[in-house]
PDB file of C-alpha atoms in Angstrom:
ATOM      1  CA  TYR M   1     316.367 189.329  91.529  1.00 86.00           C
ATOM      2  CA  ASN M   2     317.438 192.968  91.669  1.00 84.00           C
ATOM      3  CA  THR M   3     318.195 194.446  95.244  1.00 87.00           C
ATOM      4  CA  ALA M   4     318.620 197.808  94.421  1.00 84.00           C
ATOM      5  CA  THR M   5     317.142 201.189  92.466  1.00 81.00           C
ATOM      6  CA  ILE M   6     318.511 202.345  89.517  1.00 79.00           C
ATOM      7  CA  ASN M   7     316.473 204.789  87.632  1.00 76.00           C
ATOM      8  CA  ASP M   8     313.928 203.126  86.685  1.00 70.00           C
ATOM      9  CA  VAL M   9     314.742 199.617  88.132  1.00 75.00           C
ATOM     10  CA  THR M  10     313.560 198.949  91.148  1.00 77.00           C
ATOM     11  CA  PRO M  11     313.757 195.841  93.416  1.00 79.00           C
ATOM     12  CA  GLY M  12     312.313 193.252  92.037  1.00 80.00           C
ATOM     13  CA  TYR M  13     312.537 189.877  89.887  1.00 82.00           C
ATOM     14  CA  TYR M  14     313.776 191.064  86.086  1.00 85.00           C
ATOM     15  CA  TYR M  15     314.489 188.833  83.439  1.00 86.00           C
ATOM     16  CA  TRP M  16     316.008 189.816  80.606  1.00 87.00           C
ATOM     17  CA  ASP M  17     314.516 190.317  77.136  1.00 87.00           C
ATOM     18  CA  GLY M  18     318.012 189.884  74.744  1.00 92.00           C
ATOM     19  CA  ALA M  19     318.420 193.888  74.967  1.00 88.00           C
ATOM     20  CA  LYS M  20     316.801 195.436  78.615  1.00 83.00           C
ATOM     21  CA  TRP M  21     316.629 194.196  81.787  1.00 82.00           C
ATOM     22  CA  VAL M  22     312.021 193.344  81.664  1.00 80.00           C
ATOM     23  CA  ARG M  23     310.688 193.233  85.483  1.00 76.00           C
ATOM     24  CA  LEU M  24     308.465 189.919  86.141  1.00 74.00           C
ATOM     25  CA  ILE M  25     307.012 190.125  89.499  1.00 60.00           C
ATOM     26  CA  ASP M  26     305.639 193.193  91.421  1.00 51.00           C
ATOM     27  CA  VAL M  27     306.824 192.073  95.101  1.00 47.00           C
ATOM     28  CA  ALA M  28     306.084 195.074  96.284  1.00 48.00           C
ATOM     29  CA  GLY M  29     302.545 194.094  95.502  1.00 47.00           C
ATOM     30  CA  GLY M  30     302.472 190.833  96.877  1.00 46.00           C
ATOM     31  CA  GLY M  31     303.767 188.686  94.351  1.00 45.00           C
ATOM     32  CA  ASN M  32     301.180 190.308  91.819  1.00 48.00           C
ATOM     33  CA  PRO M  33     302.184 190.677  87.980  1.00 59.00           C
ATOM     34  CA  ALA M  34     302.610 194.674  87.393  1.00 68.00           C
ATOM     35  CA  TRP M  35     301.191 196.422  84.479  1.00 75.00           C
ATOM     36  CA  GLU M  36     303.061 197.491  82.178  1.00 73.00           C
ATOM     37  CA  LEU M  37     303.782 200.470  80.657  1.00 75.00           C
ATOM     38  CA  LEU M  38     303.060 199.395  76.952  1.00 75.00           C
ATOM     39  CA  GLY M  39     299.772 197.597  78.342  1.00 76.00           C
ATOM     40  CA  ASN M  40     299.431 193.601  79.604  1.00 77.00           C
ATOM     41  CA  ALA M  41     298.250 190.777  77.515  1.00 75.00           C
ATOM     42  CA  GLY M  42     296.148 187.558  79.106  1.00 76.00           C
ATOM     43  CA  THR M  43     294.291 189.867  81.427  1.00 80.00           C
ATOM     44  CA  THR M  44     290.504 188.673  82.904  1.00 86.00           C
ATOM     45  CA  SER M  45     287.618 190.935  83.279  1.00 91.00           C
ATOM     46  CA  GLY M  46     286.640 190.794  86.564  1.00 89.00           C
ATOM     47  CA  THR M  47     289.999 189.987  87.872  1.00 86.00           C
ATOM     48  CA  ASN M  48     292.993 192.315  86.414  1.00 84.00           C
ATOM     49  CA  PHE M  49     292.284 195.914  87.778  1.00 87.00           C
ATOM     50  CA  LEU M  50     293.192 199.299  88.313  1.00 88.00           C
ATOM     51  CA  GLY M  51     292.747 200.782  91.924  1.00 90.00           C
ATOM     52  CA  THR M  52     292.971 200.482  95.484  1.00 88.00           C
ATOM     53  CA  THR M  53     292.399 196.874  97.775  1.00 86.00           C
ATOM     54  CA  ASP M  54     292.257 199.452 100.956  1.00 89.00           C
ATOM     55  CA  ALA M  55     289.742 201.369 101.753  1.00 92.00           C
ATOM     56  CA  GLN M  56     291.381 204.532  99.998  1.00 93.00           C
ATOM     57  CA  ASP M  57     290.550 206.972  96.980  1.00 95.00           C
ATOM     58  CA  LEU M  58     292.391 206.031  93.362  1.00 95.00           C
ATOM     59  CA  ASP M  59     294.437 209.069  92.422  1.00 95.00           C
ATOM     60  CA  ILE M  60     295.476 209.845  88.633  1.00 94.00           C
ATOM     61  CA  ARG M  61     298.301 212.428  88.389  1.00 94.00           C
ATOM     62  CA  THR M  62     300.043 214.301  85.554  1.00 93.00           C
ATOM     63  CA  ASN M  63     302.841 216.468  85.852  1.00 93.00           C
ATOM     64  CA  ASN M  64     303.193 214.980  89.783  1.00 93.00           C
ATOM     65  CA  VAL M  65     299.871 216.897  90.565  1.00 93.00           C
ATOM     66  CA  ILE M  66     296.277 214.530  91.153  1.00 94.00           C
ATOM     67  CA  ARG M  67     294.290 215.854  88.209  1.00 93.00           C
ATOM     68  CA  VAL M  68     291.097 212.817  88.028  1.00 95.00           C
ATOM     69  CA  ARG M  69     290.122 211.238  91.754  1.00 95.00           C
ATOM     70  CA  ILE M  70     288.094 207.965  92.014  1.00 95.00           C
ATOM     71  CA  SER M  71     286.525 208.350  95.652  1.00 95.00           C
ATOM     72  CA  GLN M  72     285.744 204.775  97.713  1.00 93.00           C
ATOM     73  CA  LYS M  73     281.316 206.500  96.846  1.00 92.00           C
ATOM     74  CA  SER M  74     282.532 206.110  93.245  1.00 92.00           C
ATOM     75  CA  GLN M  75     282.376 209.300  92.619  1.00 93.00           C
ATOM     76  CA  ILE M  76     284.989 210.865  89.772  1.00 93.00           C
ATOM     77  CA  GLU M  77     286.257 214.090  90.424  1.00 94.00           C
ATOM     78  CA  VAL M  78     288.114 216.434  88.258  1.00 92.00           C
ATOM     79  CA  LEU M  79     290.213 218.450  89.898  1.00 93.00           C
ATOM     80  CA  ASN M  80     291.363 222.012  89.288  1.00 92.00           C
ATOM     81  CA  THR M  81     292.328 225.499  90.338  1.00 92.00           C
ATOM     82  CA  GLY M  82     289.469 227.255  88.479  1.00 94.00           C
ATOM     83  CA  GLU M  83     286.495 224.211  89.528  1.00 95.00           C
ATOM     84  CA  SER M  84     285.788 223.390  86.195  1.00 96.00           C
ATOM     85  CA  VAL M  85     285.349 220.227  84.835  1.00 96.00           C
ATOM     86  CA  PHE M  86     285.946 219.052  81.213  1.00 96.00           C
ATOM     87  CA  VAL M  87     285.329 215.606  80.021  1.00 96.00           C
ATOM     88  CA  GLY M  88     286.233 215.385  76.103  1.00 96.00           C
ATOM     89  CA  GLU M  89     289.443 216.041  73.455  1.00 97.00           C
ATOM     90  CA  ARG M  90     290.341 219.467  73.989  1.00 97.00           C
ATOM     91  CA  ALA M  91     287.636 219.954  76.186  1.00 97.00           C
ATOM     92  CA  GLY M  92     288.046 223.801  78.224  1.00 95.00           C
ATOM     93  CA  ASP M  93     291.070 223.701  76.563  1.00 95.00           C
ATOM     94  CA  SER M  94     292.008 226.875  76.715  1.00 96.00           C
ATOM     95  CA  ASP M  95     290.653 228.378  80.257  1.00 95.00           C
ATOM     96  CA  ASP M  96     292.834 230.217  82.703  1.00 95.00           C
ATOM     97  CA  PHE M  97     291.999 227.984  85.707  1.00 92.00           C
ATOM     98  CA  THR M  98     290.590 230.912  87.636  1.00 94.00           C
ATOM     99  CA  ASN M  99     287.381 230.127  89.715  1.00 94.00           C
ATOM    100  CA  ASN M 100     285.426 230.220  86.443  1.00 96.00           C
ATOM    101  CA  ARG M 101     283.200 226.836  87.576  1.00 97.00           C
ATOM    102  CA  ASN M 102     282.422 225.847  83.679  1.00 97.00           C
ATOM    103  CA  VAL M 103     280.818 222.274  82.850  1.00 97.00           C
ATOM    104  CA  PHE M 104     282.403 221.664  79.450  1.00 98.00           C
ATOM    105  CA  ILE M 105     281.376 217.931  78.053  1.00 98.00           C
ATOM    106  CA  GLY M 106     281.613 216.875  74.686  1.00 98.00           C
ATOM    107  CA  HIS M 107     284.583 216.801  72.055  1.00 98.00           C
ATOM    108  CA  TYR M 108     285.951 220.569  71.643  1.00 98.00           C
ATOM    109  CA  ALA M 109     283.061 221.559  73.747  1.00 97.00           C
ATOM    110  CA  GLY M 110     284.240 224.950  74.494  1.00 97.00           C
ATOM    111  CA  ARG M 111     287.828 224.257  74.151  1.00 97.00           C
ATOM    112  CA  LEU M 112     288.459 227.943  73.411  1.00 97.00           C
ATOM    113  CA  ASN M 113     286.889 229.639  76.567  1.00 96.00           C
ATOM    114  CA  THR M 114     289.188 231.697  78.497  1.00 96.00           C
ATOM    115  CA  THR M 115     287.867 233.850  81.411  1.00 96.00           C
ATOM    116  CA  GLY M 116     284.016 232.893  80.804  1.00 96.00           C
ATOM    117  CA  GLU M 117     282.258 231.291  83.938  1.00 97.00           C
ATOM    118  CA  TYR M 118     279.576 229.938  84.771  1.00 98.00           C
ATOM    119  CA  ASN M 119     278.378 227.748  81.240  1.00 98.00           C
ATOM    120  CA  ALA M 120     277.006 224.590  81.217  1.00 98.00           C
ATOM    121  CA  ILE M 121     278.117 222.945  77.700  1.00 98.00           C
ATOM    122  CA  VAL M 122     277.487 218.889  76.539  1.00 98.00           C
ATOM    123  CA  GLY M 123     277.463 218.089  72.719  1.00 97.00           C
ATOM    124  CA  ALA M 124     280.370 218.083  70.166  1.00 98.00           C
ATOM    125  CA  TYR M 125     281.341 221.044  68.992  1.00 97.00           C
ATOM    126  CA  ALA M 126     279.338 223.348  71.671  1.00 97.00           C
ATOM    127  CA  SER M 127     280.002 226.406  72.185  1.00 97.00           C
ATOM    128  CA  GLN M 128     283.973 226.103  71.185  1.00 96.00           C
ATOM    129  CA  PHE M 129     285.185 229.157  69.900  1.00 96.00           C
ATOM    130  CA  ASN M 130     283.377 230.920  73.281  1.00 96.00           C
ATOM    131  CA  THR M 131     286.183 233.136  74.664  1.00 96.00           C
ATOM    132  CA  SER M 132     284.384 235.337  77.497  1.00 96.00           C
ATOM    133  CA  GLY M 133     280.512 234.544  77.787  1.00 96.00           C
ATOM    134  CA  GLY M 134     279.291 233.614  80.530  1.00 97.00           C
ATOM    135  CA  TYR M 135     275.911 231.949  82.354  1.00 98.00           C
ATOM    136  CA  ASN M 136     275.380 230.250  79.137  1.00 98.00           C
ATOM    137  CA  VAL M 137     273.763 226.500  78.298  1.00 98.00           C
ATOM    138  CA  ALA M 138     274.491 224.877  75.971  1.00 97.00           C
ATOM    139  CA  THR M 139     273.185 220.737  74.855  1.00 98.00           C
ATOM    140  CA  GLY M 140     273.561 218.942  71.426  1.00 97.00           C
ATOM    141  CA  TYR M 141     275.775 219.026  68.440  1.00 97.00           C
ATOM    142  CA  ARG M 142     277.477 222.838  67.522  1.00 97.00           C
ATOM    143  CA  ALA M 143     274.731 224.369  70.066  1.00 97.00           C
ATOM    144  CA  LEU M 144     275.822 228.116  70.585  1.00 96.00           C
ATOM    145  CA  ALA M 145     278.943 226.865  68.666  1.00 95.00           C
ATOM    146  CA  ALA M 146     280.126 230.647  67.300  1.00 95.00           C
ATOM    147  CA  ASN M 147     279.209 232.314  70.657  1.00 94.00           C
ATOM    148  CA  LEU M 148     282.399 234.564  71.841  1.00 94.00           C
ATOM    149  CA  THR M 149     281.431 236.769  73.888  1.00 95.00           C
ATOM    150  CA  GLY M 150     277.818 236.148  74.849  1.00 95.00           C
ATOM    151  CA  SER M 151     276.267 235.691  77.755  1.00 97.00           C
ATOM    152  CA  GLN M 152     272.582 233.534  79.537  1.00 97.00           C
ATOM    153  CA  ASN M 153     271.614 232.374  76.469  1.00 97.00           C
ATOM    154  CA  VAL M 154     269.942 229.026  76.456  1.00 97.00           C
ATOM    155  CA  ALA M 155     270.355 226.796  73.492  1.00 97.00           C
ATOM    156  CA  VAL M 156     269.415 223.380  73.710  1.00 98.00           C
ATOM    157  CA  GLY M 157     269.245 220.862  70.296  1.00 97.00           C
ATOM    158  CA  TYR M 158     271.059 220.342  66.951  1.00 97.00           C
ATOM    159  CA  ASN M 159     272.507 223.806  65.998  1.00 96.00           C
ATOM    160  CA  ALA M 160     270.516 225.564  68.565  1.00 97.00           C
ATOM    161  CA  LEU M 161     271.820 229.473  68.333  1.00 96.00           C
ATOM    162  CA  GLN M 162     274.719 227.822  66.073  1.00 94.00           C
ATOM    163  CA  SER M 163     275.403 231.551  64.382  1.00 94.00           C
ATOM    164  CA  ALA M 164     275.301 233.672  67.154  1.00 88.00           C
ATOM    165  CA  THR M 165     278.641 235.002  68.843  1.00 91.00           C
ATOM    166  CA  SER M 166     278.101 238.065  71.295  1.00 92.00           C
ATOM    167  CA  VAL M 167     274.291 237.699  71.492  1.00 92.00           C
ATOM    168  CA  HIS M 168     272.507 237.539  75.637  1.00 95.00           C
ATOM    169  CA  ASN M 169     269.782 236.472  76.715  1.00 97.00           C
ATOM    170  CA  ASN M 170     268.096 234.146  74.047  1.00 97.00           C
ATOM    171  CA  THR M 171     266.362 230.446  74.799  1.00 97.00           C
ATOM    172  CA  ALA M 172     266.536 229.191  71.466  1.00 97.00           C
ATOM    173  CA  ILE M 173     265.187 225.354  72.122  1.00 98.00           C
ATOM    174  CA  GLY M 174     265.084 222.322  69.027  1.00 97.00           C
ATOM    175  CA  TYR M 175     266.055 221.570  66.000  1.00 97.00           C
ATOM    176  CA  GLY M 176     267.845 224.942  64.584  1.00 96.00           C
ATOM    177  CA  ALA M 177     266.018 226.628  66.255  1.00 97.00           C
ATOM    178  CA  MET M 178     267.267 230.657  66.157  1.00 97.00           C
ATOM    179  CA  TYR M 179     269.997 228.734  63.695  1.00 96.00           C
ATOM    180  CA  SER M 180     271.099 231.761  61.965  1.00 96.00           C
ATOM    181  CA  ASN M 181     270.524 235.204  65.081  1.00 95.00           C
ATOM    182  CA  THR M 182     273.636 236.806  64.218  1.00 92.00           C
ATOM    183  CA  SER M 183     272.699 239.934  66.905  1.00 92.00           C
ATOM    184  CA  GLY M 184     269.496 239.748  68.133  1.00 94.00           C
ATOM    185  CA  THR M 185     268.629 239.525  71.518  1.00 96.00           C
ATOM    186  CA  ASN M 186     266.101 239.363  74.174  1.00 97.00           C
ATOM    187  CA  ASN M 187     264.223 236.302  71.406  1.00 97.00           C
ATOM    188  CA  VAL M 188     262.096 233.008  72.656  1.00 98.00           C
ATOM    189  CA  SER M 189     262.120 229.784  70.463  1.00 97.00           C
ATOM    190  CA  THR M 190     260.650 227.136  71.227  1.00 97.00           C
ATOM    191  CA  GLY M 191     260.594 223.993  68.588  1.00 97.00           C
ATOM    192  CA  ALA M 192     262.399 222.936  65.569  1.00 96.00           C
ATOM    193  CA  SER M 193     263.224 225.396  62.873  1.00 96.00           C
ATOM    194  CA  SER M 194     261.597 228.676  65.069  1.00 97.00           C
ATOM    195  CA  LEU M 195     263.055 231.585  64.378  1.00 97.00           C
ATOM    196  CA  TYR M 196     265.665 230.000  61.846  1.00 96.00           C
ATOM    197  CA  SER M 197     266.006 232.529  59.946  1.00 96.00           C
ATOM    198  CA  ASN M 198     266.260 235.320  62.438  1.00 95.00           C
ATOM    199  CA  THR M 199     268.995 237.003  61.963  1.00 94.00           C
ATOM    200  CA  THR M 200     268.908 240.860  64.087  1.00 94.00           C
ATOM    201  CA  GLY M 201     265.422 240.593  65.062  1.00 95.00           C
ATOM    202  CA  SER M 202     264.924 240.698  69.326  1.00 96.00           C
ATOM    203  CA  ASN M 203     262.611 240.556  71.546  1.00 97.00           C
ATOM    204  CA  ASN M 204     260.656 238.272  69.106  1.00 97.00           C
ATOM    205  CA  THR M 205     258.562 235.017  71.361  1.00 98.00           C
ATOM    206  CA  ALA M 206     257.964 231.917  68.510  1.00 97.00           C
ATOM    207  CA  VAL M 207     256.396 228.716  70.238  1.00 98.00           C
ATOM    208  CA  GLY M 208     255.935 225.939  67.337  1.00 97.00           C
ATOM    209  CA  TYR M 209     257.319 224.050  64.646  1.00 97.00           C
ATOM    210  CA  TYR M 210     258.582 226.492  61.933  1.00 96.00           C
ATOM    211  CA  ALA M 211     257.119 229.921  63.763  1.00 97.00           C
ATOM    212  CA  LEU M 212     258.298 232.587  62.838  1.00 96.00           C
ATOM    213  CA  ARG M 213     261.052 230.368  60.803  1.00 95.00           C
ATOM    214  CA  VAL M 214     261.385 233.222  58.269  1.00 95.00           C
ATOM    215  CA  ASN M 215     262.002 236.168  60.301  1.00 94.00           C
ATOM    216  CA  VAL M 216     265.461 238.223  59.771  1.00 95.00           C
ATOM    217  CA  THR M 217     264.024 241.455  61.122  1.00 95.00           C
ATOM    218  CA  GLY M 218     261.308 242.525  63.008  1.00 95.00           C
ATOM    219  CA  THR M 219     261.041 242.512  66.591  1.00 96.00           C
ATOM    220  CA  GLY M 220     258.412 242.127  69.071  1.00 97.00           C
ATOM    221  CA  ASN M 221     256.015 239.836  66.813  1.00 97.00           C
ATOM    222  CA  THR M 222     254.675 236.816  68.873  1.00 97.00           C
ATOM    223  CA  ALA M 223     253.742 233.708  67.203  1.00 97.00           C
ATOM    224  CA  LEU M 224     252.569 230.633  68.149  1.00 97.00           C
ATOM    225  CA  GLY M 225     251.768 227.144  66.420  1.00 97.00           C
ATOM    226  CA  TYR M 226     253.209 225.534  63.278  1.00 96.00           C
ATOM    227  CA  ASN M 227     254.934 227.792  60.587  1.00 95.00           C
ATOM    228  CA  THR M 228     252.806 230.940  62.232  1.00 96.00           C
ATOM    229  CA  LEU M 229     253.743 234.644  61.206  1.00 94.00           C
ATOM    230  CA  ALA M 230     255.439 233.795  57.658  1.00 88.00           C
ATOM    231  CA  ASN M 231     256.928 236.878  58.162  1.00 85.00           C
ATOM    232  CA  ALA M 232     260.605 238.515  57.612  1.00 89.00           C
ATOM    233  CA  THR M 233     260.883 242.194  58.339  1.00 92.00           C
ATOM    234  CA  GLY M 234     257.417 243.116  60.860  1.00 93.00           C
ATOM    235  CA  SER M 235     257.439 244.103  64.088  1.00 96.00           C
ATOM    236  CA  TYR M 236     255.123 243.775  66.834  1.00 97.00           C
ATOM    237  CA  ASN M 237     252.681 241.162  64.969  1.00 96.00           C
ATOM    238  CA  THR M 238     250.761 238.785  67.069  1.00 96.00           C
TER     239      THR M 238
END
């Protein structure tokens, strides 16, 4: 039984494993086996746990700063100075932690964002290259993936609006909706592959599967229904 505190050895029962002293019993924890840094064996789900047995929240720290808190109400609170939530490998990795109030959920979601604010991004690689674009909503794998500075866009669906880098005020909903758009603005695309080929066309409205799918530069078109307006460059058609 050790009575002193020396480096990482604190009061408690230890055994000699042939090379070092290893803690056997955590006296401070009421005589329960301690959780080891390299993991434990022989645990029982529902019996062994990490947490508190009194009316206190559970805090998780890095560099001695609270980063995550699990409250008594089952809330998972992600704590940082930017009031943002990052969940997923490297999600929000470059955020400057000013009051950006972003939500990035998914593998690499919002990875390069620095000053962009009020973004709600959900999906692997969604909006991964965004740096300063704000007020965007992207949901789906690679949705709004290439965006750098564009703002006020909505992209919902696999690869929706994924090629745009600095466009604004577009709404793309559906698999591959507005997939190729690079600089077109103020477009509304609802339906799988609607406005799929559009690059620079603006002020278009496409509703329906493949609606305005081949439009590239046409402006001010309205297409409602399956495969309507198989048009590449014409403008102001309904």
